[in-house]
mmCIF file of C-alpha atoms and ligand atoms in Angstrom:
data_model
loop_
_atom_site.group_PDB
_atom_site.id
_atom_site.type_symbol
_atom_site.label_atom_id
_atom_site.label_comp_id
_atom_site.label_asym_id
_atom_site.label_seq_id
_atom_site.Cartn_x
_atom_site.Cartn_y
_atom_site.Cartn_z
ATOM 1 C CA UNK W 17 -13.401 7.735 21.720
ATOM 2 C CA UNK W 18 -16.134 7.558 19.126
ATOM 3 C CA UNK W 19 -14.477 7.925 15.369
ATOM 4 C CA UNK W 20 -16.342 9.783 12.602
ATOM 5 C CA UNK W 21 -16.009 9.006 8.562
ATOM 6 C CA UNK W 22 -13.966 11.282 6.674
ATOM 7 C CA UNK W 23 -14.135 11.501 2.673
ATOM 8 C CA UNK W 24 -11.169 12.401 1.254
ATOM 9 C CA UNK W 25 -9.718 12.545 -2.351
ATOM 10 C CA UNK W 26 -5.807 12.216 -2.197
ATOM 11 C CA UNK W 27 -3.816 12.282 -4.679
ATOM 12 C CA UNK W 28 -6.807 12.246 -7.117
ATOM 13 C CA UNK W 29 -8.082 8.570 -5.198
ATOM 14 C CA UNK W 30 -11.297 9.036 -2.985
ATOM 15 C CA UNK W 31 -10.880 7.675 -0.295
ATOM 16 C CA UNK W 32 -13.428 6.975 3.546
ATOM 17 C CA UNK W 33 -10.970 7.073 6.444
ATOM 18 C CA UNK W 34 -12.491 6.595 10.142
ATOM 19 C CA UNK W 35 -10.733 9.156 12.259
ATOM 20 C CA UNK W 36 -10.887 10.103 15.928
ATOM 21 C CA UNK W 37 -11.953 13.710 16.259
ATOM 22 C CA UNK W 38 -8.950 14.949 18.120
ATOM 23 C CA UNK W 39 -6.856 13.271 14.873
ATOM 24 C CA UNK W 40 -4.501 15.400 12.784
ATOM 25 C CA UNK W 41 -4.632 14.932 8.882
ATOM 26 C CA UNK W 42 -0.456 13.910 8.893
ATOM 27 C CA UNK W 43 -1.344 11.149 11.234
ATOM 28 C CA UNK W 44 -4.265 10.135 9.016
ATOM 29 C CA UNK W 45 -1.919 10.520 5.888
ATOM 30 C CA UNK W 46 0.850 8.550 7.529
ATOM 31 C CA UNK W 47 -1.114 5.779 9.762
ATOM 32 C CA UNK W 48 -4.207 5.159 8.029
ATOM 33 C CA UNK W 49 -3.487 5.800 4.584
ATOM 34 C CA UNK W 50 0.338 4.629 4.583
ATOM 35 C CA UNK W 51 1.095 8.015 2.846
ATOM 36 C CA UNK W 52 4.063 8.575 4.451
ATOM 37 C CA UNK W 53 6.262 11.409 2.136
ATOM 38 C CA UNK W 54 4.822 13.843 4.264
ATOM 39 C CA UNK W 55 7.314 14.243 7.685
ATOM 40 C CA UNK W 56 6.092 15.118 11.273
ATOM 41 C CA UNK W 57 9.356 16.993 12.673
ATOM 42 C CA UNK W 58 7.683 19.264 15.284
ATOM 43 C CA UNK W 59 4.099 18.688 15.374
ATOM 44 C CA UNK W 60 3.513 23.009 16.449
ATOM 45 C CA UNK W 61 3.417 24.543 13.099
ATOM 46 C CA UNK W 62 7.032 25.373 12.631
ATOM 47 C CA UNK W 63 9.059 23.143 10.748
ATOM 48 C CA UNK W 64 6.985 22.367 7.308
ATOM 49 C CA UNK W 65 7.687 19.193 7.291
ATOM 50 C CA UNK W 66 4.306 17.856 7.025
ATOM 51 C CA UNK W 67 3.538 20.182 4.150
ATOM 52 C CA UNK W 68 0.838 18.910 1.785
ATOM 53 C CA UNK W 69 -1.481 20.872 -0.682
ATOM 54 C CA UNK W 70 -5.577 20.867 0.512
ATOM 55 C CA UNK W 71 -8.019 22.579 -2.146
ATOM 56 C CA UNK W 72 -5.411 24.779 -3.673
ATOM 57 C CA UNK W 73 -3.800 26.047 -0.845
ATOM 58 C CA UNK W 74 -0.003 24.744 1.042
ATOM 59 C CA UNK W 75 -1.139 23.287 4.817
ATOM 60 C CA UNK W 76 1.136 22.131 7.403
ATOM 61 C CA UNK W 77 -1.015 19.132 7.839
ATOM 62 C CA UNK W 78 0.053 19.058 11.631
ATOM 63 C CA UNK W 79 -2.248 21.833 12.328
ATOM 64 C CA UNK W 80 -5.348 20.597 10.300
ATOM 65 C CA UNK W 81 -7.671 17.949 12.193
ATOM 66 C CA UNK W 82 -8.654 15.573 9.827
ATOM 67 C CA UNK W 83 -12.273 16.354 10.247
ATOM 68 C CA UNK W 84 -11.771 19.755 9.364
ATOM 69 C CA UNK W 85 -10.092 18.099 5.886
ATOM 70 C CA UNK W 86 -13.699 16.364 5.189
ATOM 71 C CA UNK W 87 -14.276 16.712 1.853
ATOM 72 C CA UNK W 88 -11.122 18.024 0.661
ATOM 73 C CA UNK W 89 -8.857 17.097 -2.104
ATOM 74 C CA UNK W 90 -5.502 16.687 -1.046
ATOM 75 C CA UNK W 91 -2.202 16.336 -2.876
ATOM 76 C CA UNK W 92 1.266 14.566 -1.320
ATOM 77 C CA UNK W 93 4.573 14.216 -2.520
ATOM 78 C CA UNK W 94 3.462 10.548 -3.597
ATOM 79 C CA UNK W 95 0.982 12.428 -6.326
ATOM 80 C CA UNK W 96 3.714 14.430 -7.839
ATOM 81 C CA UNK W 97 5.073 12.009 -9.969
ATOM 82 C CA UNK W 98 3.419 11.067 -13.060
ATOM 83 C CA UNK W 99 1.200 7.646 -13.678
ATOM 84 C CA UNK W 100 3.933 6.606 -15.522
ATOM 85 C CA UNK W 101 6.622 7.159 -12.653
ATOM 86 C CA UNK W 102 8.188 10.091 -14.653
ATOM 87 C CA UNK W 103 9.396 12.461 -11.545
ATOM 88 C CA UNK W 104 7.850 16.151 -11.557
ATOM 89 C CA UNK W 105 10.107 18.993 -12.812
ATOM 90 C CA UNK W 106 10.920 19.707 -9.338
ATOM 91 C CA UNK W 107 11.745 16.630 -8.300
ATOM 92 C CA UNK W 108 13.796 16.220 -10.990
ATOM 93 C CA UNK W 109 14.952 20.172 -10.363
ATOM 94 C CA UNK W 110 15.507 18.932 -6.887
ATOM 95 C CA UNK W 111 17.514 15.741 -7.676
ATOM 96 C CA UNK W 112 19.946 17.850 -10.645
ATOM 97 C CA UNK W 113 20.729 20.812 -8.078
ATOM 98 C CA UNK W 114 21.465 19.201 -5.386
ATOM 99 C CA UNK W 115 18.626 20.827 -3.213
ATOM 100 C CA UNK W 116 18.651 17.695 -0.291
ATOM 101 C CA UNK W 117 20.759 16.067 2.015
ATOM 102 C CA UNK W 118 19.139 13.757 4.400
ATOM 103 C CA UNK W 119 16.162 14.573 2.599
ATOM 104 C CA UNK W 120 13.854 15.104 5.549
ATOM 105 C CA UNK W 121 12.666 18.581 4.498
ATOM 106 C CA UNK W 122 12.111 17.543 0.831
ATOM 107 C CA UNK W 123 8.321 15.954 0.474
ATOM 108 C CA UNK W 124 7.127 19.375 2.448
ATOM 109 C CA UNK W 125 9.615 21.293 0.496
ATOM 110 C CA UNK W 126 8.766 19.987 -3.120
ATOM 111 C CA UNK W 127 4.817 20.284 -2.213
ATOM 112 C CA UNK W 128 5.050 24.010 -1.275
ATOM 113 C CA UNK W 129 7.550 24.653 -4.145
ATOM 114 C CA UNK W 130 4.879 23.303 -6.424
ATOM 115 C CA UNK W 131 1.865 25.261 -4.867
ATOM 116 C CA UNK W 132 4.082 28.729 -5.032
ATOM 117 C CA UNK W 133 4.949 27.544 -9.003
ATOM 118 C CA UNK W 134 0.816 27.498 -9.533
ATOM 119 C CA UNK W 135 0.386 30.831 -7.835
ATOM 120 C CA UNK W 136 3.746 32.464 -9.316
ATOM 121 C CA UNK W 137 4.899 30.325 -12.499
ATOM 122 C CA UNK W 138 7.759 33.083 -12.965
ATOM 123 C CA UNK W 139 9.297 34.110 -9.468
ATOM 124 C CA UNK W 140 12.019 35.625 -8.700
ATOM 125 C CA UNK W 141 14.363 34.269 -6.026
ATOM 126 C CA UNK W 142 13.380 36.586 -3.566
ATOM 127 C CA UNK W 143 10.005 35.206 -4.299
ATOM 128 C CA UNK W 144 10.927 32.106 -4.010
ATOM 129 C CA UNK W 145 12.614 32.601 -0.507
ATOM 130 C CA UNK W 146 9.651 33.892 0.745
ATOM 131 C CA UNK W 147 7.142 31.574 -0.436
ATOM 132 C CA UNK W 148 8.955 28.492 1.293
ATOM 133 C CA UNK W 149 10.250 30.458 4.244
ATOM 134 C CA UNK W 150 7.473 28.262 5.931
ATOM 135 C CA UNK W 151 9.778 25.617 5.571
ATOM 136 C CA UNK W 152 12.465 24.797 7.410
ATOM 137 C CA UNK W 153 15.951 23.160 5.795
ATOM 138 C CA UNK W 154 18.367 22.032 8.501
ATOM 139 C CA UNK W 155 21.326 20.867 5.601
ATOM 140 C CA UNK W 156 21.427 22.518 2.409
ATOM 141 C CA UNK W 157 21.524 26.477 3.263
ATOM 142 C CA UNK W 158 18.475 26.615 0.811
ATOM 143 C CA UNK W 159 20.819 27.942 -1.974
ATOM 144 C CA UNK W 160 20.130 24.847 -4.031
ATOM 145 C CA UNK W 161 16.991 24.481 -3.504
ATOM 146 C CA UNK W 162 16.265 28.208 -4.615
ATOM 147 C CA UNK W 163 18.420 26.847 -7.518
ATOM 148 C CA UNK W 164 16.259 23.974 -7.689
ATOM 149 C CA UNK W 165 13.042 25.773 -7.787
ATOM 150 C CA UNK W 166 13.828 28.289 -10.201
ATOM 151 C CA UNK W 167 14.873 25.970 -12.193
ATOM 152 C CA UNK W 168 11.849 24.215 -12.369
ATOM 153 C CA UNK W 169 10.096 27.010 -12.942
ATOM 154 C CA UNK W 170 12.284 27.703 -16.138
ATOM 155 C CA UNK W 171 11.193 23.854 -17.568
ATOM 156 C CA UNK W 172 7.709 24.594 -16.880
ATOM 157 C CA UNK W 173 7.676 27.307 -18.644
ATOM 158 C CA UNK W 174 9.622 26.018 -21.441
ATOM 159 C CA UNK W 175 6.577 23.295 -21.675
ATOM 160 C CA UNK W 176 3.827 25.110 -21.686
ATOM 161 C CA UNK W 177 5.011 27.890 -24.358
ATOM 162 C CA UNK W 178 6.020 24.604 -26.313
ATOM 163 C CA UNK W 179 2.338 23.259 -25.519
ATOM 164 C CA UNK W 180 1.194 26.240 -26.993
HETATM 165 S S1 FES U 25 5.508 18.828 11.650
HETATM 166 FE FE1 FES U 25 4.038 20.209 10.914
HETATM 167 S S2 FES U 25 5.072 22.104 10.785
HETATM 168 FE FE2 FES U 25 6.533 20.756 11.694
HETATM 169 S S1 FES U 26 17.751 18.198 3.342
HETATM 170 FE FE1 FES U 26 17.990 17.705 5.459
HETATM 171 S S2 FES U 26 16.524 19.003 6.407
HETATM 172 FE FE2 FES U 26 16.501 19.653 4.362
#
């Protein structure tokens, strides 16, 4: 099958990938790109697992072909961190709370947590709930990683009133 050039920016790095046009952006992530945070658990839309941010918005990356992701700027759970290695708030959140087990659910997890934090920096846990009810936990019993979350939210907002 004939393969088409995709532009990308991931993780603030452009990059050209050559795709097949029946190719989903986790595989591209994952097999071209060796970006492999990002989970495939059931490949239909359901699990989250694959979770990565595209242009502002939380996409289970199983259901996006990467042609339709031409052009876009996308963010993984490998561009969380800082240049200097320093772990986000939520991963650190995350790590301090005990919100993983195996750990499986976590790159999806921490990439829509930090999406929802840009849309609601102050949520409530019933926010929080519903904002990553797209993703699914099969250890925790998401109490710690609602724990987690808020949590997170707290330190980023203690930063940015100290920025200010
Ligand atoms: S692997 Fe994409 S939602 Fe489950
Ligand atoms: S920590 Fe195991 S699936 Fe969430």
């Amino acid at each position: 099958m004939s393969k088409t050039h995709i532009k990308l920016t991931v993780n603030g790095r452009e990059v050209d990938v050559l795709a097949e046009p029946r190719m989903l952006l986790i595989h591209v992530l994952r097999e071209e790109l060796n970006l492999t945070g990002a989970h495939i658990g059931c490949e239909t839309s359901h699990c989250g697992a694959c979770t990565v941010d595209m242009n502002g918005k939380s996409v289970k990356s199983c259901t996006v072909f990467a042609a339709q992701a031409n052009g876009a700027e996308i963010t993984t759970i490998e561009g969380m961190a800082g240049a200097d290695g320093s772990l986000h708030p939520l991963q650190e959140a995350f790590r301090e709370h005990h919100g993983l087990q195996c750990g499986f659910c976590t790159p999806g997890m921490i990439t829509r947590a930090h999406r929802l934090l840009q849309e609601n920096p102050d949520p409530t846990d019933e926010e929080i709930r519903m904002g990553i009810s797209g993703n699914l936990c099969r250890c925790t019993g998401y109490q710690n990683i609602v724990k987690a979350i808020r949590a997170a939210a707290d330190e980023m907002q203690a930063t940015k009133e100290a920025a200010e």
